[in-house]
């Protein structure tokens, strides 16, 4: 624990923040700077490692240790550091292009190894730093500079992908919802092992409004399905119920309250979290937000643990 | 019946067979038994990239050559004195290199019409007179082995697989090698499979007894131990010596050794060896790919460990961008390139020296790194220590070049006393006011190694150009120019030992200047030339970037400088560019080391030309 309680200011570096005005990264940064004191970890024991892209400038703005590494490779650099230095708290900051396109391989292997890393994936569904090409999370048919007749590729669902890669913790939040994002960060840092946190992040320049359905007051209440442990998974207008092997979203007036799935954030079977992850389609009509921290029988990838040192 | 013993000064034996015949194991066992007798030796394993190429075909031939002697041995030998050929393919692939008069031992059982046809023999060479002039011993190895194993309850196929042990037993008898260590080895290897163990032991003994009782062999041979400096020796391959050097050096530095690696021939044995030594504070991380391997090593270095990655040429290509980051972060990192035939997948199991320019220049921007190279299997230990010294003192990436020849080849290595090892202690930056991550040591130009967990040293670094001293992002033109020059100056400034020139008379006109694994063949050629009365000097570069400070003077002293390389003249290019010296480049890229004879001939051409 730190000797003296630290404040948000203590985690703010002297570097001028250089994101575009209105970028969702500002609110994520601010939320993180506010959250870090609560972790109770001294600044010198916290490391932020990023890849390349707009979001990957994040480490420069935090008064902790930080490495702005190579495009897509932050999980690799961070894995080496985490294995050599299990005493540190390490965050990986990445974006949808960085994590899911050029760095897809490192992301999935960090998950399956359950390395002690908290991976924050800022998903703006576009390439920002290279000025507006489609990304691996861009919706099909998206018109961008590199897809003038619309993209043909099916987008990744980062949460489904992480679960397929044996992630032990997955979560989703939204850049502008500081309270929710803070709760998710709290759960992610409390989790033992790797955690993937997808954060919907608005790019006001190249993909403005991509998340309006989950931000606009007129639609937000209906689209955000709150996953709170021990509570029914629902929005103001919809609930999640069982449908054969899957879950489905139904208007509250068409279902019985008792049929709504009660969220078990520690469900031992990842198929549960996977079924929830499938509820968010490409159009973001319904988006589960919250986290699943699976109680899996997994060791974290700490090679220095005594039983492996023999 | 005791057969006459003939004393020999040196022998070259080549075991050749199908890749499933266990020739590498046979050669390896004979080598270990030879090393224990105190002969000096050098080995050359040569095998296909395919794990099991089609049986009995030329591409499937695997061989192991061993040169051992009562004197100092420099190479695995140009040509065998004895060829053991387990089938027609092995005979056909190797007979061209067998000088007339040499001994040829073949498994007669394998010379069937079908096997002969497979490799294009129209008539049986054992019967058609084409092998006249060799001392041929056509032995029914397979049937003798199967016969010896009659009492063991194993399949005929398993029984036949023991024939390599029969051959080993025979050669062991012929050269008076001890049998204890091979018996121990077999017991350890097959302890859990008693029938297989029994079969191997019986076959081994049967081979030995066959030599003793048959009239086919008139003599046995003895090679007295070589005179070597006093000490305890261990027969060691280059990859093993390199791994041991890394462990010893990490211990001397007080750092945890972190290896990030992705399996690749011929470097994987370093990963295998290091993974056995966790008790020496070694962490091995088998990464998902080459990039992650070097990335994890760099991450570990950032955290205060000694980050190392091992690979071969194709892996270097993948790692390049991360190495560029290491150059920018100015952190210690050791990148081991066990070179193989290229380009692309090339010749995975064969040797070559063609990655030199890749490691020198294969990165974007002005991106200098240190390059060093080992010259022999046993030298790999010392060069590991050097790689660690340079990487930690100057906080730079160090490329450490080996190649397939020295990686897999072996020779006796004098085990050093720990007290003889250099002090490589490392100091991390300590808590301080106004910490500047890119402030430099005036002598080494190294920046502080400021590891996470040190209060007050929180800082951010990355691949973007940094301002001098503060390390903050800077796009300022003058600063970039300054930082580019500073990173170059740091490498140029690395202290390396002067180049030693071996020139006994001091007035040679011709200098042999090599680097890497050509040391043995060049030294061997120099011995021959000098014994023929020629005056030649020899020098061998282990430090290529930066070059030794006296290299320019050495080059100026000799009117003619020959540089043999297993590439098309990569060192020669560097030497010409830097010293404007017209190097005489002598090259081959056959995937095999130079022979002594070809280097002697090349030198004579220069001397007379």
mmCIF file of N, CA, C and O in Angstrom, chain A residues 237-292:
data_model
loop_
_atom_site.group_PDB
_atom_site.id
_atom_site.type_symbol
_atom_site.label_atom_id
_atom_site.label_comp_id
_atom_site.label_asym_id
_atom_site.label_seq_id
_atom_site.Cartn_x
_atom_site.Cartn_y
_atom_site.Cartn_z
ATOM 1 N N UNK A 237 -36.345 -1.735 -20.982
ATOM 2 C CA UNK A 237 -37.432 -2.241 -21.827
ATOM 3 C C UNK A 237 -37.334 -3.711 -22.177
ATOM 4 O O UNK A 237 -38.285 -4.312 -22.642
ATOM 5 N N UNK A 238 -36.152 -4.270 -22.003
ATOM 6 C CA UNK A 238 -35.958 -5.653 -22.445
ATOM 7 C C UNK A 238 -35.363 -6.526 -21.346
ATOM 8 O O UNK A 238 -34.699 -6.026 -20.424
ATOM 9 N N UNK A 239 -35.576 -7.827 -21.473
ATOM 10 C CA UNK A 239 -34.984 -8.781 -20.544
ATOM 11 C C UNK A 239 -34.374 -9.927 -21.316
ATOM 12 O O UNK A 239 -34.752 -10.195 -22.462
ATOM 13 N N UNK A 240 -33.431 -10.611 -20.691
ATOM 14 C CA UNK A 240 -32.782 -11.756 -21.328
ATOM 15 C C UNK A 240 -33.381 -13.031 -20.762
ATOM 16 O O UNK A 240 -33.411 -13.231 -19.546
ATOM 17 N N UNK A 241 -33.892 -13.848 -21.662
ATOM 18 C CA UNK A 241 -34.503 -15.109 -21.225
ATOM 19 C C UNK A 241 -33.867 -16.269 -21.981
ATOM 20 O O UNK A 241 -33.161 -16.070 -22.971
ATOM 21 N N UNK A 242 -34.140 -17.457 -21.500
ATOM 22 C CA UNK A 242 -33.607 -18.655 -22.131
ATOM 23 C C UNK A 242 -34.377 -18.968 -23.394
ATOM 24 O O UNK A 242 -35.588 -18.795 -23.447
ATOM 25 N N UNK A 243 -33.680 -19.455 -24.391
ATOM 26 C CA UNK A 243 -34.338 -19.899 -25.601
ATOM 27 C C UNK A 243 -33.566 -21.102 -26.098
ATOM 28 O O UNK A 243 -32.517 -20.955 -26.715
ATOM 29 N N UNK A 244 -34.096 -22.280 -25.789
ATOM 30 C CA UNK A 244 -33.417 -23.524 -26.160
ATOM 31 C C UNK A 244 -31.996 -23.486 -25.582
ATOM 32 O O UNK A 244 -31.816 -23.339 -24.381
ATOM 33 N N UNK A 245 -30.963 -23.565 -26.442
ATOM 34 C CA UNK A 245 -29.592 -23.570 -25.957
ATOM 35 C C UNK A 245 -29.069 -22.158 -25.724
ATOM 36 O O UNK A 245 -27.989 -21.970 -25.208
ATOM 37 N N UNK A 246 -29.813 -21.174 -26.178
ATOM 38 C CA UNK A 246 -29.289 -19.814 -26.193
ATOM 39 C C UNK A 246 -30.072 -18.904 -25.272
ATOM 40 O O UNK A 246 -31.015 -19.308 -24.638
ATOM 41 N N UNK A 247 -29.635 -17.667 -25.293
ATOM 42 C CA UNK A 247 -30.407 -16.623 -24.639
ATOM 43 C C UNK A 247 -31.025 -15.778 -25.733
ATOM 44 O O UNK A 247 -30.529 -15.720 -26.857
ATOM 45 N N UNK A 248 -32.100 -15.098 -25.389
ATOM 46 C CA UNK A 248 -32.610 -14.095 -26.327
ATOM 47 C C UNK A 248 -33.142 -12.901 -25.560
ATOM 48 O O UNK A 248 -33.438 -12.974 -24.372
ATOM 49 N N UNK A 249 -33.240 -11.797 -26.288
ATOM 50 C CA UNK A 249 -33.702 -10.551 -25.687
ATOM 51 C C UNK A 249 -35.162 -10.363 -26.068
ATOM 52 O O UNK A 249 -35.504 -10.440 -27.246
ATOM 53 N N UNK A 250 -36.008 -10.146 -25.058
ATOM 54 C CA UNK A 250 -37.427 -9.951 -25.352
ATOM 55 C C UNK A 250 -37.944 -8.727 -24.613
ATOM 56 O O UNK A 250 -37.473 -8.417 -23.515
ATOM 57 N N UNK A 251 -38.926 -8.058 -25.212
ATOM 58 C CA UNK A 251 -39.531 -6.915 -24.513
ATOM 59 C C UNK A 251 -40.102 -7.382 -23.173
ATOM 60 O O UNK A 251 -40.660 -8.481 -23.076
ATOM 61 N N UNK A 252 -39.927 -6.552 -22.172
ATOM 62 C CA UNK A 252 -40.351 -6.930 -20.833
ATOM 63 C C UNK A 252 -41.833 -7.283 -20.782
ATOM 64 O O UNK A 252 -42.245 -8.155 -20.021
ATOM 65 N N UNK A 253 -42.637 -6.598 -21.618
ATOM 66 C CA UNK A 253 -44.078 -6.862 -21.541
ATOM 67 C C UNK A 253 -44.463 -8.194 -22.179
ATOM 68 O O UNK A 253 -45.609 -8.602 -22.116
ATOM 69 N N UNK A 254 -43.518 -8.864 -22.800
ATOM 70 C CA UNK A 254 -43.831 -10.176 -23.394
ATOM 71 C C UNK A 254 -43.292 -11.338 -22.575
ATOM 72 O O UNK A 254 -43.384 -12.485 -22.991
ATOM 73 N N UNK A 255 -42.645 -11.031 -21.455
ATOM 74 C CA UNK A 255 -42.067 -12.118 -20.649
ATOM 75 C C UNK A 255 -42.433 -11.959 -19.183
ATOM 76 O O UNK A 255 -42.851 -10.871 -18.753
ATOM 77 N N UNK A 256 -42.265 -13.050 -18.453
ATOM 78 C CA UNK A 256 -42.459 -12.987 -17.006
ATOM 79 C C UNK A 256 -41.158 -12.576 -16.345
ATOM 80 O O UNK A 256 -40.085 -13.091 -16.696
ATOM 81 N N UNK A 257 -41.236 -11.682 -15.403
ATOM 82 C CA UNK A 257 -40.058 -11.199 -14.670
ATOM 83 C C UNK A 257 -39.231 -12.380 -14.147
ATOM 84 O O UNK A 257 -37.994 -12.361 -14.188
ATOM 85 N N UNK A 258 -39.913 -13.431 -13.694
ATOM 86 C CA UNK A 258 -39.191 -14.566 -13.093
ATOM 87 C C UNK A 258 -38.380 -15.362 -14.116
ATOM 88 O O UNK A 258 -37.482 -16.121 -13.758
ATOM 89 N N UNK A 259 -38.708 -15.187 -15.391
ATOM 90 C CA UNK A 259 -37.972 -15.920 -16.419
ATOM 91 C C UNK A 259 -36.674 -15.229 -16.823
ATOM 92 O O UNK A 259 -35.849 -15.790 -17.543
ATOM 93 N N UNK A 260 -36.513 -13.999 -16.385
ATOM 94 C CA UNK A 260 -35.294 -13.269 -16.769
ATOM 95 C C UNK A 260 -34.089 -13.900 -16.071
ATOM 96 O O UNK A 260 -34.146 -14.244 -14.887
ATOM 97 N N UNK A 261 -33.051 -14.070 -16.850
ATOM 98 C CA UNK A 261 -31.833 -14.698 -16.334
ATOM 99 C C UNK A 261 -31.220 -13.836 -15.240
ATOM 100 O O UNK A 261 -31.033 -12.633 -15.432
ATOM 101 N N UNK A 262 -30.901 -14.460 -14.120
ATOM 102 C CA UNK A 262 -30.195 -13.750 -13.046
ATOM 103 C C UNK A 262 -28.704 -13.890 -13.335
ATOM 104 O O UNK A 262 -28.198 -15.006 -13.527
ATOM 105 N N UNK A 263 -28.025 -12.773 -13.385
ATOM 106 C CA UNK A 263 -26.605 -12.821 -13.782
ATOM 107 C C UNK A 263 -25.746 -13.496 -12.712
ATOM 108 O O UNK A 263 -25.790 -13.110 -11.544
ATOM 109 N N UNK A 264 -25.026 -14.492 -13.159
ATOM 110 C CA UNK A 264 -24.040 -15.138 -12.280
ATOM 111 C C UNK A 264 -22.663 -14.769 -12.832
ATOM 112 O O UNK A 264 -22.168 -15.375 -13.783
ATOM 113 N N UNK A 265 -22.059 -13.752 -12.248
ATOM 114 C CA UNK A 265 -20.775 -13.238 -12.773
ATOM 115 C C UNK A 265 -19.653 -14.251 -12.604
ATOM 116 O O UNK A 265 -18.577 -14.073 -13.165
ATOM 117 N N UNK A 266 -19.912 -15.285 -11.830
ATOM 118 C CA UNK A 266 -18.849 -16.278 -11.600
ATOM 119 C C UNK A 266 -19.262 -17.659 -12.096
ATOM 120 O O UNK A 266 -18.838 -18.670 -11.563
ATOM 121 N N UNK A 267 -20.116 -17.654 -13.085
ATOM 122 C CA UNK A 267 -20.563 -18.929 -13.660
ATOM 123 C C UNK A 267 -19.332 -19.695 -14.132
ATOM 124 O O UNK A 267 -18.518 -19.168 -14.885
ATOM 125 N N UNK A 268 -19.200 -20.943 -13.700
ATOM 126 C CA UNK A 268 -17.965 -21.668 -14.044
ATOM 127 C C UNK A 268 -17.890 -22.090 -15.513
ATOM 128 O O UNK A 268 -16.811 -22.426 -15.995
ATOM 129 N N UNK A 269 -19.032 -22.079 -16.203
ATOM 130 C CA UNK A 269 -19.010 -22.536 -17.592
ATOM 131 C C UNK A 269 -18.950 -21.333 -18.533
ATOM 132 O O UNK A 269 -19.877 -20.527 -18.572
ATOM 133 N N UNK A 270 -17.871 -21.222 -19.298
ATOM 134 C CA UNK A 270 -17.760 -20.060 -20.196
ATOM 135 C C UNK A 270 -18.862 -20.001 -21.251
ATOM 136 O O UNK A 270 -19.071 -18.952 -21.856
ATOM 137 N N UNK A 271 -19.558 -21.104 -21.495
ATOM 138 C CA UNK A 271 -20.643 -21.062 -22.493
ATOM 139 C C UNK A 271 -21.708 -20.056 -22.078
ATOM 140 O O UNK A 271 -22.390 -19.478 -22.912
ATOM 141 N N UNK A 272 -21.859 -19.883 -20.765
ATOM 142 C CA UNK A 272 -22.832 -18.916 -20.261
ATOM 143 C C UNK A 272 -22.452 -17.499 -20.713
ATOM 144 O O UNK A 272 -23.257 -16.777 -21.308
ATOM 145 N N UNK A 273 -21.210 -17.144 -20.456
ATOM 146 C CA UNK A 273 -20.769 -15.807 -20.866
ATOM 147 C C UNK A 273 -20.787 -15.680 -22.389
ATOM 148 O O UNK A 273 -21.123 -14.626 -22.938
ATOM 149 N N UNK A 274 -20.457 -16.785 -23.044
ATOM 150 C CA UNK A 274 -20.460 -16.754 -24.512
ATOM 151 C C UNK A 274 -21.866 -16.482 -25.046
ATOM 152 O O UNK A 274 -22.061 -15.655 -25.946
ATOM 153 N N UNK A 275 -22.854 -17.169 -24.460
ATOM 154 C CA UNK A 275 -24.235 -16.963 -24.911
ATOM 155 C C UNK A 275 -24.640 -15.503 -24.720
ATOM 156 O O UNK A 275 -25.290 -14.909 -25.579
ATOM 157 N N UNK A 276 -24.216 -14.924 -23.611
ATOM 158 C CA UNK A 276 -24.521 -13.495 -23.396
ATOM 159 C C UNK A 276 -23.820 -12.614 -24.433
ATOM 160 O O UNK A 276 -24.388 -11.649 -24.934
ATOM 161 N N UNK A 277 -22.566 -12.987 -24.747
ATOM 162 C CA UNK A 277 -21.807 -12.161 -25.691
ATOM 163 C C UNK A 277 -22.461 -12.133 -27.063
ATOM 164 O O UNK A 277 -22.323 -11.172 -27.809
ATOM 165 N N UNK A 278 -23.207 -13.201 -27.383
ATOM 166 C CA UNK A 278 -23.828 -13.269 -28.713
ATOM 167 C C UNK A 278 -25.059 -12.372 -28.839
ATOM 168 O O UNK A 278 -25.609 -12.241 -29.930
ATOM 169 N N UNK A 279 -25.491 -11.790 -27.731
ATOM 170 C CA UNK A 279 -26.689 -10.944 -27.796
ATOM 171 C C UNK A 279 -26.422 -9.601 -28.452
ATOM 172 O O UNK A 279 -27.333 -8.929 -28.919
ATOM 173 N N UNK A 280 -25.131 -9.182 -28.462
ATOM 174 C CA UNK A 280 -24.838 -7.887 -29.074
ATOM 175 C C UNK A 280 -24.506 -8.092 -30.535
ATOM 176 O O UNK A 280 -23.431 -8.542 -30.875
ATOM 177 N N UNK A 281 -25.439 -7.759 -31.372
ATOM 178 C CA UNK A 281 -25.209 -7.901 -32.804
ATOM 179 C C UNK A 281 -24.437 -6.707 -33.330
ATOM 180 O O UNK A 281 -24.076 -5.794 -32.582
ATOM 181 N N UNK A 282 -24.180 -6.720 -34.615
ATOM 182 C CA UNK A 282 -23.392 -5.685 -35.258
ATOM 183 C C UNK A 282 -24.051 -4.308 -35.150
ATOM 184 O O UNK A 282 -23.394 -3.278 -35.124
ATOM 185 N N UNK A 283 -25.378 -4.288 -35.065
ATOM 186 C CA UNK A 283 -26.084 -2.997 -35.034
ATOM 187 C C UNK A 283 -26.214 -2.426 -33.623
ATOM 188 O O UNK A 283 -26.743 -1.330 -33.432
ATOM 189 N N UNK A 284 -25.770 -3.177 -32.638
ATOM 190 C CA UNK A 284 -25.775 -2.727 -31.247
ATOM 191 C C UNK A 284 -27.183 -2.377 -30.745
ATOM 192 O O UNK A 284 -27.351 -1.449 -29.951
ATOM 193 N N UNK A 285 -28.160 -3.122 -31.194
ATOM 194 C CA UNK A 285 -29.517 -2.894 -30.698
ATOM 195 C C UNK A 285 -29.600 -3.227 -29.212
ATOM 196 O O UNK A 285 -30.261 -2.546 -28.446
ATOM 197 N N UNK A 286 -28.941 -4.332 -28.874
ATOM 198 C CA UNK A 286 -28.902 -4.752 -27.472
ATOM 199 C C UNK A 286 -27.464 -5.077 -27.119
ATOM 200 O O UNK A 286 -26.810 -5.833 -27.835
ATOM 201 N N UNK A 287 -26.982 -4.478 -26.054
ATOM 202 C CA UNK A 287 -25.588 -4.679 -25.687
ATOM 203 C C UNK A 287 -25.469 -5.013 -24.200
ATOM 204 O O UNK A 287 -25.727 -4.155 -23.357
ATOM 205 N N UNK A 288 -25.086 -6.247 -23.889
ATOM 206 C CA UNK A 288 -24.841 -6.535 -22.478
ATOM 207 C C UNK A 288 -23.599 -5.782 -22.019
ATOM 208 O O UNK A 288 -22.571 -5.812 -22.694
ATOM 209 N N UNK A 289 -23.693 -5.124 -20.886
ATOM 210 C CA UNK A 289 -22.529 -4.464 -20.296
ATOM 211 C C UNK A 289 -22.378 -4.980 -18.867
ATOM 212 O O UNK A 289 -23.351 -5.280 -18.201
ATOM 213 N N UNK A 290 -21.119 -5.066 -18.426
ATOM 214 C CA UNK A 290 -20.837 -5.651 -17.116
ATOM 215 C C UNK A 290 -19.697 -6.634 -17.286
ATOM 216 O O UNK A 290 -18.921 -6.514 -18.233
ATOM 217 N N UNK A 291 -19.617 -7.605 -16.411
ATOM 218 C CA UNK A 291 -18.485 -8.518 -16.539
ATOM 219 C C UNK A 291 -18.842 -9.941 -16.156
ATOM 220 O O UNK A 291 -19.831 -10.185 -15.461
ATOM 221 N N UNK A 292 -18.040 -10.873 -16.625
ATOM 222 C CA UNK A 292 -18.100 -12.270 -16.205
ATOM 223 C C UNK A 292 -16.696 -12.660 -15.777
ATOM 224 O O UNK A 292 -15.764 -12.642 -16.589
#
